[in-house]
Amino acid sequence: MLKLKNIGIDTYRNSVAFMARDCSLYRPEEYQALKKIEVISGKKRMLATLLIVDNKDIVGPDELGLSKQAFERMGLDENSPVTIAPAELPQSLEHLRRKIHGHTLNHKQIEMIVGDIASHRYSEMEIAAFLVSCAGFMTSSEVLSLTTTMAQAGNKLYWNAPVVVDKHCIGGIPGNRTSMIVVPIIAAHGLTIPKTSSRAITSPAGTADTMEVLANVDLSMQEMRAVVESCNGCIAWGGHVNLSPADDILISVERPLGIDTREQMVASIMSKKLAAGSTHLLIDIPIGPSAKIHTQHDAMRLRKLFEYIATEIGLHVDVVVTDGAQPIGNGIGPVLEARDVMAVLRNEDNAPTDLREKSLQIAGALLEADPALKGGSGYAKAEQLLNSGEALQTMEKIIEAQGKNEAMCAGELTHDILAKEDGVISGIDCYRLARIARLAGAPMDKGAGIDLFKKIGDAVTKGDAIYRIHACFETDFAFTTKFANEGDGYTIRRDA
Amino acid sequence: MLKLKNIGIDTYRNSVAFMARDCSLYRPEEYQALKKIEVISGKKRMLATLLIVDNKDIVGPDELGLSKQAFERMGLDENSPVTIAPAELPQSLEHLRRKIHGHTLNHKQIEMIVGDIASHRYSEMEIAAFLVSCAGFMTSSEVLSLTTTMAQAGNKLYWNAPVVVDKHCIGGIPGNRTSMIVVPIIAAHGLTIPKTSSRAITSPAGTADTMEVLANVDLSMQEMRAVVESCNGCIAWGGHVNLSPADDILISVERPLGIDTREQMVASIMSKKLAAGSTHLLIDIPIGPSAKIHTQHDAMRLRKLFEYIATEIGLHVDVVVTDGAQPIGNGIGPVLEARDVMAVLRNEDNAPTDLREKSLQIAGALLEADPALKGGSGYAKAEQLLNSGEALQTMEKIIEAQGKNEAMCAGELTHDILAKEDGVISGIDCYRLARIARLAGAPMDKGAGIDLFKKIGDAVTKGDAIYRIHACFETDFAFTTKFANEGDGYTIRRDA
């Protein structure tokens, strides 16, 4: 038997095992060709990728090393005796091969694939193969099977309420932190809205990153339940709740590959909502030249797929198509976005009107899910809850319940980007601004980001500041300033 | 600056860099999100996947570790000062995304992708995405571009001869070592046939593995040239010649994913032959229930694609469809196959007639490439060269020129598989036999494999030995015997 050793290398989601080339028990070349092995201790078996090591400091001939995550997943002490065996390849790979070669899969086959992905039996290469073959062609039935099997592969939440509402934006628009305004409005009204959000992967802030400026979002399932029981709603990071874990794994490969298909998006969102126990869901699809969806036609196709899946899984869904021509609100980056959110909740004079208006529309539509409310009165009710300060009070209650955080400031290194000519702002490149905010350090540096002074339609004179970059570190700052000066993402139309 | 360190972990084709979580110079989380970094020393830049390490024995705060291959690729001494930067992603990823989303790529776009693959700028995940999107849909023009750009991305061989012949079998049939008989016949006739072959990846032996039983196959380009100059031909491993390196990389991902499309196969084979400087090529397509190609229709479609590409790149190609119902020859595994080859070349009475006949047909067809030979006389000429012993002499000369190896024996652990009933052999599962031979240790243990005593059409009585398993190690032997007894791969039809 080999002695188990924690190598302390962080290999993300991949489980990796390390064997000495002069291993006393196995011939590494024999296993190396397989690439995958099973690490065995009694009834415990874990699949791992095998790497051969020529360095005694890492693994000795009588040891088997495991990467950090693999060691945790195995759950044994160091020096525990283990054996290895050639990996039994996941049976579902047979179905994956069929999908690659153009066949359609049935529910059972997709269930097997999703099960193997959720239990970490697929390599990144195999996940990429699954995603790309789905991007090539996927029937509505396959999308439905993917949605339901992904939801089943993780936790399922149950709420003691007849109506559980949720909202989701398909993303791509910087700022746009409507959830943090919608949740307190809905909760103030008395409907249940247990909102879990993601952290940014490729954007400058996710709702979880921004909420974290104000409160702890790192809630266990029990903590989340307690907050929802006392406040009707929460705004928590979804990471501990383990909803649709296969989806998280797919996303980790989807993003670097830039795969962004309608089918994948719908299955991803709907599986999470199904698992979260929602009954009524509002989907926000922003359209714009630099948004994810560019045309009404594409938005309609996406809406129809959402509606089909929602009907099949028994979820009420309302899809709204919104203006995605430019960022929503003025801030981009956690601290600056949180400032906008609180300004709207506090009804401050300088609160961004676009963020306020969009949040009211979404909250209004969601309030219609309340059978007690007169049809068509949702918007007015939402406005009343916001204007009266009830939404603000509920937000403060949620913040207290989740655990209030120390106040944070915007990054102190600032640089203003100036208008290059006189005219009217006619376009803002969401993608470019997101990139600039990320380079400045967002979302890792909460205070980093961009503060917009001008939006589409605003008149500018040459030399006017159009936005301000905030950064926390000198190197990021210099790099970002240079990048923004090379292309600020704004288009100015000269007046006729 | 960080000090470079060779970590001594074998990461195959992936370049991996290791940074301490408490790195003194960089914030690892910032780079970890990117997954890929560029390691920089002066003008040298190398792309690597970044892993974070919590183990001072592996990398200290002032060090940057590199995996074995990455360290070699970087080509610097340990402790050399290096910096890192966020990786500039390969520009061709933009084209890959288009392909994933169903677009057709032009020559320039495919050239960029192939160039980035050949220079190790693609991760396995990205390679999988490229392969799977190509498996979904690929135009003939795309296959052509893939062929020519892969050929251009590596070395190109030139031979001082007007006619340079080559042969290639699409594989899948155990035994079938015709190349080792065809090459000496052609070379004996005086045509140039510089044969490079692969080692087995998923089969029990490649031609390079089998030739290695007799001679050194590990030839540098110069050594290969010298052998061809003195003998007209060689049978060498292609690994040092670096023909179509992008193809090797694609294959390393294709195999584990089980991707086996016509388009990929043709581009792979033709790119290698184009780079090898062949002028006349014979392609062998075996058809059979357990071969790669099952029907005449599929064989014809494959033939047409070979012919289209050959015409476009100016190569004479002759496609022959052969019987792939069962293994060719009696031995499966390097030593046993080499024994068959030498028996044919020596015109021994017990030499397998199917191997002899198939080799003569291929050699005969290739000899027709000689303008001096009367049309239709190729087969007779091949037979004469074989029967006269000229082919044997040439083989011996090639063996001497490449470097003769010590004689090797078949594995001494043997087990006979017996007929379970009386009847006639009506089917042999090539896939099952290949699996059994591999489990026995082939190709790594040269003497491991299977020796067939019965072929299709042979009458058997219950208890007759139908084949013998040879193994070199007790554990492999026990496992293989058990596996073969569970299913021996033979079908016996009872006599009517």
JSON list of C-alpha atoms in Angstrom, two decimals, chain B residues 60-204:
[
{"chain": "B", "resi": 60, "resn": "GLY", "atom": "CA", "xyz": [8.99, 29.31, -1.93]},
{"chain": "B", "resi": 61, "resn": "PRO", "atom": "CA", "xyz": [7.62, 32.88, -1.94]},
{"chain": "B", "resi": 62, "resn": "ASP", "atom": "CA", "xyz": [10.48, 34.08, -4.14]},
{"chain": "B", "resi": 63, "resn": "GLU", "atom": "CA", "xyz": [10.31, 31.21, -6.64]},
{"chain": "B", "resi": 64, "resn": "LEU", "atom": "CA", "xyz": [8.33, 30.28, -9.73]},
{"chain": "B", "resi": 65, "resn": "GLY", "atom": "CA", "xyz": [8.10, 26.56, -10.34]},
{"chain": "B", "resi": 66, "resn": "LEU", "atom": "CA", "xyz": [7.74, 24.95, -13.75]},
{"chain": "B", "resi": 67, "resn": "SER", "atom": "CA", "xyz": [6.69, 21.44, -14.67]},
{"chain": "B", "resi": 68, "resn": "LYS", "atom": "CA", "xyz": [9.34, 19.26, -16.31]},
{"chain": "B", "resi": 69, "resn": "GLN", "atom": "CA", "xyz": [8.25, 19.91, -19.87]},
{"chain": "B", "resi": 70, "resn": "ALA", "atom": "CA", "xyz": [7.67, 23.62, -19.29]},
{"chain": "B", "resi": 71, "resn": "PHE", "atom": "CA", "xyz": [11.14, 23.94, -17.75]},
{"chain": "B", "resi": 72, "resn": "GLU", "atom": "CA", "xyz": [12.69, 22.23, -20.77]},
{"chain": "B", "resi": 73, "resn": "ARG", "atom": "CA", "xyz": [10.65, 24.36, -23.14]},
{"chain": "B", "resi": 74, "resn": "MET", "atom": "CA", "xyz": [11.75, 27.54, -21.35]},
{"chain": "B", "resi": 75, "resn": "GLY", "atom": "CA", "xyz": [15.36, 26.41, -21.70]},
{"chain": "B", "resi": 76, "resn": "LEU", "atom": "CA", "xyz": [16.83, 28.38, -18.78]},
{"chain": "B", "resi": 77, "resn": "ASP", "atom": "CA", "xyz": [18.89, 27.33, -15.76]},
{"chain": "B", "resi": 78, "resn": "GLU", "atom": "CA", "xyz": [17.39, 26.95, -12.31]},
{"chain": "B", "resi": 79, "resn": "ASN", "atom": "CA", "xyz": [17.36, 30.21, -10.34]},
{"chain": "B", "resi": 80, "resn": "SER", "atom": "CA", "xyz": [17.23, 32.28, -13.52]},
{"chain": "B", "resi": 81, "resn": "PRO", "atom": "CA", "xyz": [15.26, 35.46, -12.81]},
{"chain": "B", "resi": 82, "resn": "VAL", "atom": "CA", "xyz": [11.82, 35.52, -14.44]},
{"chain": "B", "resi": 83, "resn": "THR", "atom": "CA", "xyz": [8.71, 37.66, -14.31]},
{"chain": "B", "resi": 84, "resn": "ILE", "atom": "CA", "xyz": [5.14, 36.79, -15.17]},
{"chain": "B", "resi": 85, "resn": "ALA", "atom": "CA", "xyz": [2.28, 38.61, -16.87]},
{"chain": "B", "resi": 86, "resn": "PRO", "atom": "CA", "xyz": [-1.36, 37.86, -17.55]},
{"chain": "B", "resi": 87, "resn": "ALA", "atom": "CA", "xyz": [-1.36, 35.69, -20.65]},
{"chain": "B", "resi": 88, "resn": "GLU", "atom": "CA", "xyz": [-2.22, 37.29, -23.92]},
{"chain": "B", "resi": 89, "resn": "LEU", "atom": "CA", "xyz": [-4.80, 34.79, -25.06]},
{"chain": "B", "resi": 90, "resn": "PRO", "atom": "CA", "xyz": [-4.17, 33.30, -28.50]},
{"chain": "B", "resi": 91, "resn": "GLN", "atom": "CA", "xyz": [-5.91, 35.52, -31.05]},
{"chain": "B", "resi": 92, "resn": "SER", "atom": "CA", "xyz": [-7.22, 32.46, -32.82]},
{"chain": "B", "resi": 93, "resn": "LEU", "atom": "CA", "xyz": [-9.57, 31.72, -29.89]},
{"chain": "B", "resi": 94, "resn": "GLU", "atom": "CA", "xyz": [-11.87, 34.26, -31.51]},
{"chain": "B", "resi": 95, "resn": "HIS", "atom": "CA", "xyz": [-12.09, 31.98, -34.55]},
{"chain": "B", "resi": 96, "resn": "LEU", "atom": "CA", "xyz": [-12.52, 28.91, -32.37]},
{"chain": "B", "resi": 97, "resn": "ARG", "atom": "CA", "xyz": [-15.54, 30.59, -30.76]},
{"chain": "B", "resi": 98, "resn": "ARG", "atom": "CA", "xyz": [-17.00, 31.23, -34.18]},
{"chain": "B", "resi": 99, "resn": "LYS", "atom": "CA", "xyz": [-16.51, 27.59, -35.12]},
{"chain": "B", "resi": 100, "resn": "ILE", "atom": "CA", "xyz": [-18.13, 26.46, -31.86]},
{"chain": "B", "resi": 101, "resn": "HIS", "atom": "CA", "xyz": [-21.14, 28.59, -32.71]},
{"chain": "B", "resi": 102, "resn": "GLY", "atom": "CA", "xyz": [-21.54, 27.02, -36.13]},
{"chain": "B", "resi": 103, "resn": "HIS", "atom": "CA", "xyz": [-19.60, 29.27, -38.47]},
{"chain": "B", "resi": 104, "resn": "THR", "atom": "CA", "xyz": [-17.33, 28.03, -41.24]},
{"chain": "B", "resi": 105, "resn": "LEU", "atom": "CA", "xyz": [-13.71, 29.12, -41.03]},
{"chain": "B", "resi": 106, "resn": "ASN", "atom": "CA", "xyz": [-11.51, 30.31, -43.88]},
{"chain": "B", "resi": 107, "resn": "HIS", "atom": "CA", "xyz": [-7.95, 29.23, -44.59]},
{"chain": "B", "resi": 108, "resn": "LYS", "atom": "CA", "xyz": [-6.34, 32.09, -42.67]},
{"chain": "B", "resi": 109, "resn": "GLN", "atom": "CA", "xyz": [-8.44, 31.42, -39.57]},
{"chain": "B", "resi": 110, "resn": "ILE", "atom": "CA", "xyz": [-7.64, 27.71, -39.59]},
{"chain": "B", "resi": 111, "resn": "GLU", "atom": "CA", "xyz": [-3.97, 28.54, -40.11]},
{"chain": "B", "resi": 112, "resn": "MET", "atom": "CA", "xyz": [-4.00, 30.71, -36.98]},
{"chain": "B", "resi": 113, "resn": "ILE", "atom": "CA", "xyz": [-5.68, 28.00, -34.91]},
{"chain": "B", "resi": 114, "resn": "VAL", "atom": "CA", "xyz": [-3.25, 25.31, -36.12]},
{"chain": "B", "resi": 115, "resn": "GLY", "atom": "CA", "xyz": [-0.30, 27.62, -35.49]},
{"chain": "B", "resi": 116, "resn": "ASP", "atom": "CA", "xyz": [-1.40, 28.24, -31.91]},
{"chain": "B", "resi": 117, "resn": "ILE", "atom": "CA", "xyz": [-2.01, 24.52, -31.33]},
{"chain": "B", "resi": 118, "resn": "ALA", "atom": "CA", "xyz": [1.42, 23.60, -32.75]},
{"chain": "B", "resi": 119, "resn": "SER", "atom": "CA", "xyz": [3.11, 26.15, -30.50]},
{"chain": "B", "resi": 120, "resn": "HIS", "atom": "CA", "xyz": [1.37, 24.80, -27.40]},
{"chain": "B", "resi": 121, "resn": "ARG", "atom": "CA", "xyz": [-0.81, 27.85, -26.84]},
{"chain": "B", "resi": 122, "resn": "TYR", "atom": "CA", "xyz": [-4.04, 25.84, -26.56]},
{"chain": "B", "resi": 123, "resn": "SER", "atom": "CA", "xyz": [-5.12, 24.02, -23.42]},
{"chain": "B", "resi": 124, "resn": "GLU", "atom": "CA", "xyz": [-6.57, 20.51, -23.68]},
{"chain": "B", "resi": 125, "resn": "MET", "atom": "CA", "xyz": [-9.97, 22.05, -23.08]},
{"chain": "B", "resi": 126, "resn": "GLU", "atom": "CA", "xyz": [-9.57, 24.37, -26.07]},
{"chain": "B", "resi": 127, "resn": "ILE", "atom": "CA", "xyz": [-8.25, 21.56, -28.24]},
{"chain": "B", "resi": 128, "resn": "ALA", "atom": "CA", "xyz": [-11.26, 19.46, -27.30]},
{"chain": "B", "resi": 129, "resn": "ALA", "atom": "CA", "xyz": [-13.52, 22.37, -28.22]},
{"chain": "B", "resi": 130, "resn": "PHE", "atom": "CA", "xyz": [-11.86, 22.67, -31.63]},
{"chain": "B", "resi": 131, "resn": "LEU", "atom": "CA", "xyz": [-12.10, 18.95, -32.33]},
{"chain": "B", "resi": 132, "resn": "VAL", "atom": "CA", "xyz": [-15.71, 18.61, -31.23]},
{"chain": "B", "resi": 133, "resn": "SER", "atom": "CA", "xyz": [-16.83, 21.64, -33.19]},
{"chain": "B", "resi": 134, "resn": "CYS", "atom": "CA", "xyz": [-15.10, 20.15, -36.25]},
{"chain": "B", "resi": 135, "resn": "ALA", "atom": "CA", "xyz": [-16.77, 16.81, -35.58]},
{"chain": "B", "resi": 136, "resn": "GLY", "atom": "CA", "xyz": [-20.12, 18.59, -35.69]},
{"chain": "B", "resi": 137, "resn": "PHE", "atom": "CA", "xyz": [-19.61, 20.07, -39.12]},
{"chain": "B", "resi": 138, "resn": "MET", "atom": "CA", "xyz": [-16.67, 20.60, -41.41]},
{"chain": "B", "resi": 139, "resn": "THR", "atom": "CA", "xyz": [-16.59, 21.55, -45.06]},
{"chain": "B", "resi": 140, "resn": "SER", "atom": "CA", "xyz": [-14.20, 19.93, -47.53]},
{"chain": "B", "resi": 141, "resn": "SER", "atom": "CA", "xyz": [-12.41, 23.28, -47.80]},
{"chain": "B", "resi": 142, "resn": "GLU", "atom": "CA", "xyz": [-11.91, 23.31, -44.06]},
{"chain": "B", "resi": 143, "resn": "VAL", "atom": "CA", "xyz": [-10.47, 19.78, -44.22]},
{"chain": "B", "resi": 144, "resn": "LEU", "atom": "CA", "xyz": [-8.12, 20.94, -46.95]},
{"chain": "B", "resi": 145, "resn": "SER", "atom": "CA", "xyz": [-7.00, 23.98, -44.96]},
{"chain": "B", "resi": 146, "resn": "LEU", "atom": "CA", "xyz": [-6.51, 21.86, -41.86]},
{"chain": "B", "resi": 147, "resn": "THR", "atom": "CA", "xyz": [-4.38, 19.40, -43.87]},
{"chain": "B", "resi": 148, "resn": "THR", "atom": "CA", "xyz": [-2.10, 21.97, -45.47]},
{"chain": "B", "resi": 149, "resn": "THR", "atom": "CA", "xyz": [-1.69, 24.21, -42.42]},
{"chain": "B", "resi": 150, "resn": "MET", "atom": "CA", "xyz": [-0.89, 21.22, -40.19]},
{"chain": "B", "resi": 151, "resn": "ALA", "atom": "CA", "xyz": [1.72, 20.06, -42.71]},
{"chain": "B", "resi": 152, "resn": "GLN", "atom": "CA", "xyz": [3.23, 23.56, -42.81]},
{"chain": "B", "resi": 153, "resn": "ALA", "atom": "CA", "xyz": [3.37, 23.88, -39.04]},
{"chain": "B", "resi": 154, "resn": "GLY", "atom": "CA", "xyz": [6.15, 21.26, -38.74]},
{"chain": "B", "resi": 155, "resn": "ASN", "atom": "CA", "xyz": [9.14, 19.98, -40.65]},
{"chain": "B", "resi": 156, "resn": "LYS", "atom": "CA", "xyz": [8.96, 19.21, -44.35]},
{"chain": "B", "resi": 157, "resn": "LEU", "atom": "CA", "xyz": [11.11, 16.43, -45.79]},
{"chain": "B", "resi": 158, "resn": "TYR", "atom": "CA", "xyz": [12.58, 16.54, -49.28]},
{"chain": "B", "resi": 159, "resn": "TRP", "atom": "CA", "xyz": [13.93, 13.46, -51.02]},
{"chain": "B", "resi": 160, "resn": "ASN", "atom": "CA", "xyz": [16.26, 13.37, -53.98]},
{"chain": "B", "resi": 161, "resn": "ALA", "atom": "CA", "xyz": [13.96, 11.08, -55.97]},
{"chain": "B", "resi": 162, "resn": "PRO", "atom": "CA", "xyz": [11.19, 11.69, -58.51]},
{"chain": "B", "resi": 163, "resn": "VAL", "atom": "CA", "xyz": [8.95, 9.07, -56.94]},
{"chain": "B", "resi": 164, "resn": "VAL", "atom": "CA", "xyz": [8.59, 8.74, -53.17]},
{"chain": "B", "resi": 165, "resn": "VAL", "atom": "CA", "xyz": [6.04, 6.13, -52.16]},
{"chain": "B", "resi": 166, "resn": "ASP", "atom": "CA", "xyz": [4.27, 5.58, -48.88]},
{"chain": "B", "resi": 167, "resn": "LYS", "atom": "CA", "xyz": [1.42, 3.52, -47.51]},
{"chain": "B", "resi": 168, "resn": "HIS", "atom": "CA", "xyz": [-0.96, 4.01, -44.65]},
{"chain": "B", "resi": 169, "resn": "CYS", "atom": "CA", "xyz": [-3.65, 1.87, -43.07]},
{"chain": "B", "resi": 170, "resn": "ILE", "atom": "CA", "xyz": [-6.42, 3.68, -41.22]},
{"chain": "B", "resi": 171, "resn": "GLY", "atom": "CA", "xyz": [-5.98, 1.13, -38.44]},
{"chain": "B", "resi": 172, "resn": "GLY", "atom": "CA", "xyz": [-8.19, -0.87, -36.16]},
{"chain": "B", "resi": 173, "resn": "ILE", "atom": "CA", "xyz": [-7.09, -4.35, -37.30]},
{"chain": "B", "resi": 174, "resn": "PRO", "atom": "CA", "xyz": [-4.72, -6.20, -34.93]},
{"chain": "B", "resi": 175, "resn": "GLY", "atom": "CA", "xyz": [-1.67, -7.79, -36.52]},
{"chain": "B", "resi": 176, "resn": "ASN", "atom": "CA", "xyz": [-1.74, -6.32, -40.02]},
{"chain": "B", "resi": 177, "resn": "ARG", "atom": "CA", "xyz": [1.97, -5.44, -40.10]},
{"chain": "B", "resi": 178, "resn": "THR", "atom": "CA", "xyz": [2.09, -5.15, -43.89]},
{"chain": "B", "resi": 179, "resn": "SER", "atom": "CA", "xyz": [4.40, -2.09, -43.83]},
{"chain": "B", "resi": 180, "resn": "MET", "atom": "CA", "xyz": [7.30, -4.19, -42.59]},
{"chain": "B", "resi": 181, "resn": "ILE", "atom": "CA", "xyz": [6.94, -6.44, -45.66]},
{"chain": "B", "resi": 182, "resn": "VAL", "atom": "CA", "xyz": [5.95, -3.78, -48.18]},
{"chain": "B", "resi": 183, "resn": "VAL", "atom": "CA", "xyz": [8.89, -1.47, -47.37]},
{"chain": "B", "resi": 184, "resn": "PRO", "atom": "CA", "xyz": [11.62, -4.06, -48.09]},
{"chain": "B", "resi": 185, "resn": "ILE", "atom": "CA", "xyz": [9.87, -5.18, -51.30]},
{"chain": "B", "resi": 186, "resn": "ILE", "atom": "CA", "xyz": [9.59, -1.60, -52.61]},
{"chain": "B", "resi": 187, "resn": "ALA", "atom": "CA", "xyz": [13.10, -0.72, -51.46]},
{"chain": "B", "resi": 188, "resn": "ALA", "atom": "CA", "xyz": [14.48, -3.90, -53.05]},
{"chain": "B", "resi": 189, "resn": "HIS", "atom": "CA", "xyz": [12.95, -2.76, -56.31]},
{"chain": "B", "resi": 190, "resn": "GLY", "atom": "CA", "xyz": [14.74, 0.56, -56.00]},
{"chain": "B", "resi": 191, "resn": "LEU", "atom": "CA", "xyz": [11.92, 2.99, -55.24]},
{"chain": "B", "resi": 192, "resn": "THR", "atom": "CA", "xyz": [12.29, 5.38, -52.31]},
{"chain": "B", "resi": 193, "resn": "ILE", "atom": "CA", "xyz": [10.05, 4.56, -49.33]},
{"chain": "B", "resi": 194, "resn": "PRO", "atom": "CA", "xyz": [11.01, 6.48, -46.17]},
{"chain": "B", "resi": 195, "resn": "LYS", "atom": "CA", "xyz": [8.37, 5.04, -43.85]},
{"chain": "B", "resi": 196, "resn": "THR", "atom": "CA", "xyz": [7.74, 6.73, -40.53]},
{"chain": "B", "resi": 197, "resn": "SER", "atom": "CA", "xyz": [5.30, 5.05, -38.19]},
{"chain": "B", "resi": 198, "resn": "SER", "atom": "CA", "xyz": [3.64, 5.70, -34.90]},
{"chain": "B", "resi": 199, "resn": "ARG", "atom": "CA", "xyz": [3.79, 3.86, -31.64]},
{"chain": "B", "resi": 200, "resn": "ALA", "atom": "CA", "xyz": [0.52, 2.41, -30.39]},
{"chain": "B", "resi": 201, "resn": "ILE", "atom": "CA", "xyz": [-1.74, 4.75, -28.42]},
{"chain": "B", "resi": 202, "resn": "THR", "atom": "CA", "xyz": [-4.81, 2.60, -27.94]},
{"chain": "B", "resi": 203, "resn": "SER", "atom": "CA", "xyz": [-3.84, -0.50, -29.95]},
{"chain": "B", "resi": 204, "resn": "PRO", "atom": "CA", "xyz": [-1.59, -3.39, -28.82]}
]
